[in-house]
Amino acid sequence: MSLYDKYRNRPTKGARSVDYDGATLIAKCGDIKVHHWARETADPDTWREPETAWHLEWKSHFHPDNTEKIITVDGIVHRMDARMFINKKRWAIEFQHSHINTEEIRERELGYRRMIWVFDCIGKDMPSWRVGGDIIRIWWKRPRTSVLWCNQPVLLDIGDAGVYHILSMPEYNNDYWYAKHCHKEEIVGTLTSGTFSQATKVLEKLITEGAA
């Protein structure tokens, strides 16, 4: 699924178009999901995962010029979920819902060079405690262990409760995670504008100085 066709058009009911590689797209304009394009054939992008309503909702916040942009890495075409610019430098943003292995994490981080991960953690068993201000300690009972291999900033979408941006990760699976707790609209505002509010200053430090 995608929000835009090759010509950066949004879908309309009954429409057909083509994707970045010439594949046929069919508009899906129902009453529940965000309106989107569906491919008739599989996407050749090896970094692509099956898109969900969660992906589409996140991407819908971005300007058309900053979502689903094409990048070529080692001669292979990939499509960024979204991008932001900080001091005129591009940062890719990856919305990750399904499992991803450590090799795929390394490939994307090397390919994009500067990026931010947003993982879907809605409904996960993640009790937390405040340890000062908006800083929390998280006991992630069944963590996505591959996240421990991320060397770029990591955000965890926990649904209505907001977004955690990770400050430090445990050395072992049975240890605590530490994070800054933000409202989702604060994170969306930063990712879509490339500017930082008082609430996202800690994220700015992680981005400019390197991930935890």
mmCIF file of C-alpha atoms in Angstrom:
data_model
loop_
_atom_site.group_PDB
_atom_site.id
_atom_site.type_symbol
_atom_site.label_atom_id
_atom_site.label_comp_id
_atom_site.label_asym_id
_atom_site.label_seq_id
_atom_site.Cartn_x
_atom_site.Cartn_y
_atom_site.Cartn_z
ATOM 1 C CA MET A 1 0.000 0.000 0.000
ATOM 2 C CA SER A 2 1.111 3.546 -0.637
ATOM 3 C CA LEU A 3 -0.329 7.031 -0.373
ATOM 4 C CA TYR A 4 1.073 8.316 -3.682
ATOM 5 C CA ASP A 5 1.550 7.057 -7.205
ATOM 6 C CA LYS A 6 4.544 7.721 -9.459
ATOM 7 C CA TYR A 7 3.222 11.217 -10.176
ATOM 8 C CA ARG A 8 2.589 12.047 -6.490
ATOM 9 C CA ASN A 9 -1.180 11.771 -6.878
ATOM 10 C CA ARG A 10 -3.418 10.559 -4.056
ATOM 11 C CA PRO A 11 -5.965 7.851 -4.911
ATOM 12 C CA THR A 12 -9.550 8.653 -5.841
ATOM 13 C CA LYS A 13 -12.382 6.175 -6.042
ATOM 14 C CA GLY A 14 -12.167 3.988 -9.164
ATOM 15 C CA ALA A 15 -8.773 5.356 -10.240
ATOM 16 C CA ARG A 16 -5.859 3.370 -11.634
ATOM 17 C CA SER A 17 -2.273 4.528 -12.010
ATOM 18 C CA VAL A 18 1.343 3.304 -11.946
ATOM 19 C CA ASP A 19 3.957 2.959 -9.220
ATOM 20 C CA TYR A 20 7.591 4.119 -9.320
ATOM 21 C CA ASP A 21 8.596 0.978 -11.257
ATOM 22 C CA GLY A 22 5.676 1.072 -13.708
ATOM 23 C CA ALA A 23 3.553 -1.505 -11.875
ATOM 24 C CA THR A 24 -0.224 -0.979 -11.984
ATOM 25 C CA LEU A 25 -1.834 0.653 -8.968
ATOM 26 C CA ILE A 26 -5.497 0.384 -8.006
ATOM 27 C CA ALA A 27 -7.136 2.986 -5.762
ATOM 28 C CA LYS A 28 -8.599 1.692 -2.499
ATOM 29 C CA CYS A 29 -11.016 4.275 -1.111
ATOM 30 C CA GLY A 30 -13.135 2.661 1.579
ATOM 31 C CA ASP A 31 -14.690 4.086 4.726
ATOM 32 C CA ILE A 32 -12.287 2.664 7.326
ATOM 33 C CA LYS A 33 -8.653 2.745 6.207
ATOM 34 C CA VAL A 34 -6.792 5.789 4.935
ATOM 35 C CA HIS A 35 -7.331 5.936 1.150
ATOM 36 C CA HIS A 36 -4.356 4.302 -0.538
ATOM 37 C CA TRP A 37 -2.977 2.682 -3.669
ATOM 38 C CA ALA A 38 -2.585 -1.111 -3.899
ATOM 39 C CA ARG A 39 -0.155 -2.769 -6.306
ATOM 40 C CA GLU A 40 -1.270 -5.538 -8.647
ATOM 41 C CA THR A 41 2.181 -7.164 -8.325
ATOM 42 C CA ALA A 42 4.678 -7.521 -5.494
ATOM 43 C CA ASP A 43 6.937 -4.583 -4.670
ATOM 44 C CA PRO A 44 10.558 -5.330 -5.685
ATOM 45 C CA ASP A 45 11.901 -3.102 -2.898
ATOM 46 C CA THR A 46 13.720 -5.570 -0.603
ATOM 47 C CA TRP A 47 13.341 -3.202 2.364
ATOM 48 C CA ARG A 48 9.609 -2.947 1.947
ATOM 49 C CA GLU A 49 7.280 -4.583 4.478
ATOM 50 C CA PRO A 50 3.533 -5.120 4.041
ATOM 51 C CA GLU A 51 1.919 -1.769 4.777
ATOM 52 C CA THR A 52 -0.750 -1.490 7.456
ATOM 53 C CA ALA A 53 -3.223 1.168 8.511
ATOM 54 C CA TRP A 54 -0.622 2.085 11.157
ATOM 55 C CA HIS A 55 1.941 2.922 8.441
ATOM 56 C CA LEU A 56 -0.560 4.934 6.430
ATOM 57 C CA GLU A 57 -1.694 6.935 9.453
ATOM 58 C CA TRP A 58 1.881 7.959 10.298
ATOM 59 C CA LYS A 59 2.720 8.844 6.698
ATOM 60 C CA SER A 60 -0.467 10.873 6.297
ATOM 61 C CA HIS A 61 0.998 13.552 8.604
ATOM 62 C CA PHE A 62 3.835 14.347 6.178
ATOM 63 C CA HIS A 63 3.870 16.690 3.206
ATOM 64 C CA PRO A 64 3.729 14.759 -0.106
ATOM 65 C CA ASP A 65 7.282 15.864 -0.898
ATOM 66 C CA ASN A 66 8.529 14.154 2.252
ATOM 67 C CA THR A 67 6.969 10.719 2.076
ATOM 68 C CA GLU A 68 7.545 7.633 -0.103
ATOM 69 C CA LYS A 69 10.589 9.172 -1.763
ATOM 70 C CA ILE A 70 12.855 7.014 -3.909
ATOM 71 C CA ILE A 71 16.502 6.409 -3.003
ATOM 72 C CA THR A 72 19.045 4.177 -4.755
ATOM 73 C CA VAL A 73 21.512 2.239 -2.612
ATOM 74 C CA ASP A 74 24.163 0.083 -4.309
ATOM 75 C CA GLY A 75 22.137 0.164 -7.518
ATOM 76 C CA ILE A 76 18.930 -1.029 -5.826
ATOM 77 C CA VAL A 77 15.862 1.210 -5.622
ATOM 78 C CA HIS A 78 14.232 1.660 -2.217
ATOM 79 C CA ARG A 79 11.357 3.819 -1.051
ATOM 80 C CA MET A 80 11.708 5.753 2.199
ATOM 81 C CA ASP A 81 8.617 5.826 4.367
ATOM 82 C CA ALA A 82 9.238 9.508 5.114
ATOM 83 C CA ARG A 83 12.023 12.041 5.469
ATOM 84 C CA MET A 84 12.851 15.178 7.397
ATOM 85 C CA PHE A 85 15.556 17.835 7.027
ATOM 86 C CA ILE A 86 17.687 19.157 9.865
ATOM 87 C CA ASN A 87 20.177 21.877 8.963
ATOM 88 C CA LYS A 88 19.615 20.958 5.294
ATOM 89 C CA LYS A 89 20.646 17.336 5.948
ATOM 90 C CA ARG A 90 18.180 14.584 5.056
ATOM 91 C CA TRP A 91 17.070 12.071 7.669
ATOM 92 C CA ALA A 92 15.093 9.017 6.591
ATOM 93 C CA ILE A 93 12.236 7.888 8.834
ATOM 94 C CA GLU A 94 11.292 4.212 8.873
ATOM 95 C CA PHE A 95 7.967 3.046 10.299
ATOM 96 C CA GLN A 96 8.455 -0.572 11.331
ATOM 97 C CA HIS A 97 5.481 -2.752 12.218
ATOM 98 C CA SER A 98 6.569 -6.320 11.481
ATOM 99 C CA HIS A 99 9.648 -8.285 12.562
ATOM 100 C CA ILE A 100 12.978 -7.094 11.227
ATOM 101 C CA ASN A 101 16.245 -8.967 11.643
ATOM 102 C CA THR A 102 19.579 -7.492 12.642
ATOM 103 C CA GLU A 103 21.044 -7.731 9.129
ATOM 104 C CA GLU A 104 18.151 -5.699 7.700
ATOM 105 C CA ILE A 105 18.679 -3.095 10.416
ATOM 106 C CA ARG A 106 22.358 -2.800 9.511
ATOM 107 C CA GLU A 107 21.547 -2.568 5.770
ATOM 108 C CA ARG A 108 19.074 0.261 6.228
ATOM 109 C CA GLU A 109 21.238 2.222 8.638
ATOM 110 C CA LEU A 110 24.217 1.965 6.300
ATOM 111 C CA GLY A 111 22.072 2.757 3.251
ATOM 112 C CA TYR A 112 20.271 5.764 4.703
ATOM 113 C CA ARG A 113 23.261 6.926 6.820
ATOM 114 C CA ARG A 114 21.036 9.279 8.828
ATOM 115 C CA MET A 115 17.700 7.875 9.947
ATOM 116 C CA ILE A 116 15.135 7.532 12.724
ATOM 117 C CA TRP A 117 13.287 4.327 13.592
ATOM 118 C CA VAL A 118 9.622 4.337 14.657
ATOM 119 C CA PHE A 119 8.492 0.920 15.906
ATOM 120 C CA ASP A 120 4.874 -0.119 16.386
ATOM 121 C CA CYS A 121 4.607 -1.146 20.051
ATOM 122 C CA ILE A 122 0.878 -0.617 20.460
ATOM 123 C CA GLY A 123 -0.544 -3.209 22.838
ATOM 124 C CA LYS A 124 2.867 -4.469 23.990
ATOM 125 C CA ASP A 125 3.397 -5.418 27.623
ATOM 126 C CA MET A 126 5.615 -2.511 28.688
ATOM 127 C CA PRO A 127 4.972 -1.359 32.276
ATOM 128 C CA SER A 128 6.857 1.840 33.087
ATOM 129 C CA TRP A 129 7.733 4.101 36.011
ATOM 130 C CA ARG A 130 8.682 7.747 36.116
ATOM 131 C CA VAL A 131 12.187 8.353 37.433
ATOM 132 C CA GLY A 132 12.176 12.136 37.088
ATOM 133 C CA GLY A 133 10.266 14.609 34.938
ATOM 134 C CA ASP A 134 9.221 12.908 31.704
ATOM 135 C CA ILE A 135 11.985 10.277 31.948
ATOM 136 C CA ILE A 136 10.675 6.776 32.467
ATOM 137 C CA ARG A 137 12.075 3.326 33.134
ATOM 138 C CA ILE A 138 10.478 0.556 31.055
ATOM 139 C CA TRP A 139 10.244 -3.143 31.772
ATOM 140 C CA TRP A 140 9.640 -4.559 28.277
ATOM 141 C CA LYS A 141 8.650 -8.112 29.100
ATOM 142 C CA ARG A 142 8.957 -9.582 25.611
ATOM 143 C CA PRO A 143 11.054 -7.043 23.704
ATOM 144 C CA ARG A 144 11.818 -7.017 20.002
ATOM 145 C CA THR A 145 15.417 -8.038 20.551
ATOM 146 C CA SER A 146 16.506 -6.809 17.111
ATOM 147 C CA VAL A 147 15.803 -3.242 18.287
ATOM 148 C CA LEU A 148 18.874 -3.599 20.520
ATOM 149 C CA TRP A 149 20.970 -3.549 17.340
ATOM 150 C CA CYS A 150 19.741 -0.127 16.221
ATOM 151 C CA ASN A 151 22.467 2.507 16.204
ATOM 152 C CA GLN A 152 20.161 5.301 15.079
ATOM 153 C CA PRO A 153 17.507 7.057 17.206
ATOM 154 C CA VAL A 154 14.567 4.813 18.171
ATOM 155 C CA LEU A 155 10.975 5.875 18.849
ATOM 156 C CA LEU A 156 8.367 3.460 20.201
ATOM 157 C CA ASP A 157 4.742 4.214 19.310
ATOM 158 C CA ILE A 158 2.614 3.020 22.240
ATOM 159 C CA GLY A 159 -0.709 4.263 20.908
ATOM 160 C CA ASP A 160 -2.971 6.631 22.826
ATOM 161 C CA ALA A 161 -0.410 6.825 25.655
ATOM 162 C CA GLY A 162 2.065 8.561 23.353
ATOM 163 C CA VAL A 163 5.576 7.870 22.070
ATOM 164 C CA TYR A 164 8.722 6.827 23.917
ATOM 165 C CA HIS A 165 12.018 7.944 22.469
ATOM 166 C CA ILE A 166 14.693 5.659 23.803
ATOM 167 C CA LEU A 167 17.542 7.183 25.790
ATOM 168 C CA SER A 168 19.350 3.971 26.684
ATOM 169 C CA MET A 169 18.872 0.295 25.913
ATOM 170 C CA PRO A 170 19.699 -2.670 28.164
ATOM 171 C CA GLU A 171 22.730 -4.838 27.587
ATOM 172 C CA TYR A 172 20.566 -7.902 28.141
ATOM 173 C CA ASN A 173 16.934 -8.719 27.369
ATOM 174 C CA ASN A 174 15.964 -8.802 31.044
ATOM 175 C CA ASP A 175 17.101 -5.291 31.930
ATOM 176 C CA TYR A 176 15.412 -1.889 31.890
ATOM 177 C CA TRP A 177 15.001 0.572 29.029
ATOM 178 C CA TYR A 178 15.024 4.320 29.678
ATOM 179 C CA ALA A 179 13.063 6.770 27.580
ATOM 180 C CA LYS A 180 11.571 10.241 27.296
ATOM 181 C CA HIS A 181 7.774 10.134 27.195
ATOM 182 C CA CYS A 182 6.145 12.517 24.665
ATOM 183 C CA HIS A 183 2.691 13.071 23.285
ATOM 184 C CA LYS A 184 2.438 11.792 19.734
ATOM 185 C CA GLU A 185 1.531 15.229 18.368
ATOM 186 C CA GLU A 186 4.814 16.586 19.768
ATOM 187 C CA ILE A 187 6.799 13.914 17.927
ATOM 188 C CA VAL A 188 4.769 14.351 14.738
ATOM 189 C CA GLY A 189 5.397 18.090 14.881
ATOM 190 C CA THR A 190 9.146 17.579 15.090
ATOM 191 C CA LEU A 191 9.346 14.874 12.417
ATOM 192 C CA THR A 192 7.253 16.823 9.934
ATOM 193 C CA SER A 193 8.957 20.187 10.453
ATOM 194 C CA GLY A 194 12.561 19.319 11.326
ATOM 195 C CA THR A 195 12.363 21.703 14.286
ATOM 196 C CA PHE A 196 12.392 20.856 17.970
ATOM 197 C CA SER A 197 10.089 22.010 20.730
ATOM 198 C CA GLN A 198 10.847 22.041 24.440
ATOM 199 C CA ALA A 199 9.252 18.587 24.639
ATOM 200 C CA THR A 200 11.560 17.112 21.986
ATOM 201 C CA LYS A 201 14.873 18.745 22.965
ATOM 202 C CA VAL A 202 16.195 15.414 24.229
ATOM 203 C CA LEU A 203 15.484 13.867 20.830
ATOM 204 C CA GLU A 204 17.411 16.709 19.204
ATOM 205 C CA LYS A 205 20.425 15.834 21.364
ATOM 206 C CA LEU A 206 20.187 12.161 20.374
ATOM 207 C CA ILE A 207 20.025 13.075 16.696
ATOM 208 C CA THR A 208 22.885 15.557 16.766
ATOM 209 C CA GLU A 209 25.164 13.526 19.034
ATOM 210 C CA GLY A 210 24.235 10.011 17.914
ATOM 211 C CA ALA A 211 21.792 7.347 19.046
ATOM 212 C CA ALA A 212 21.936 5.657 22.432
#
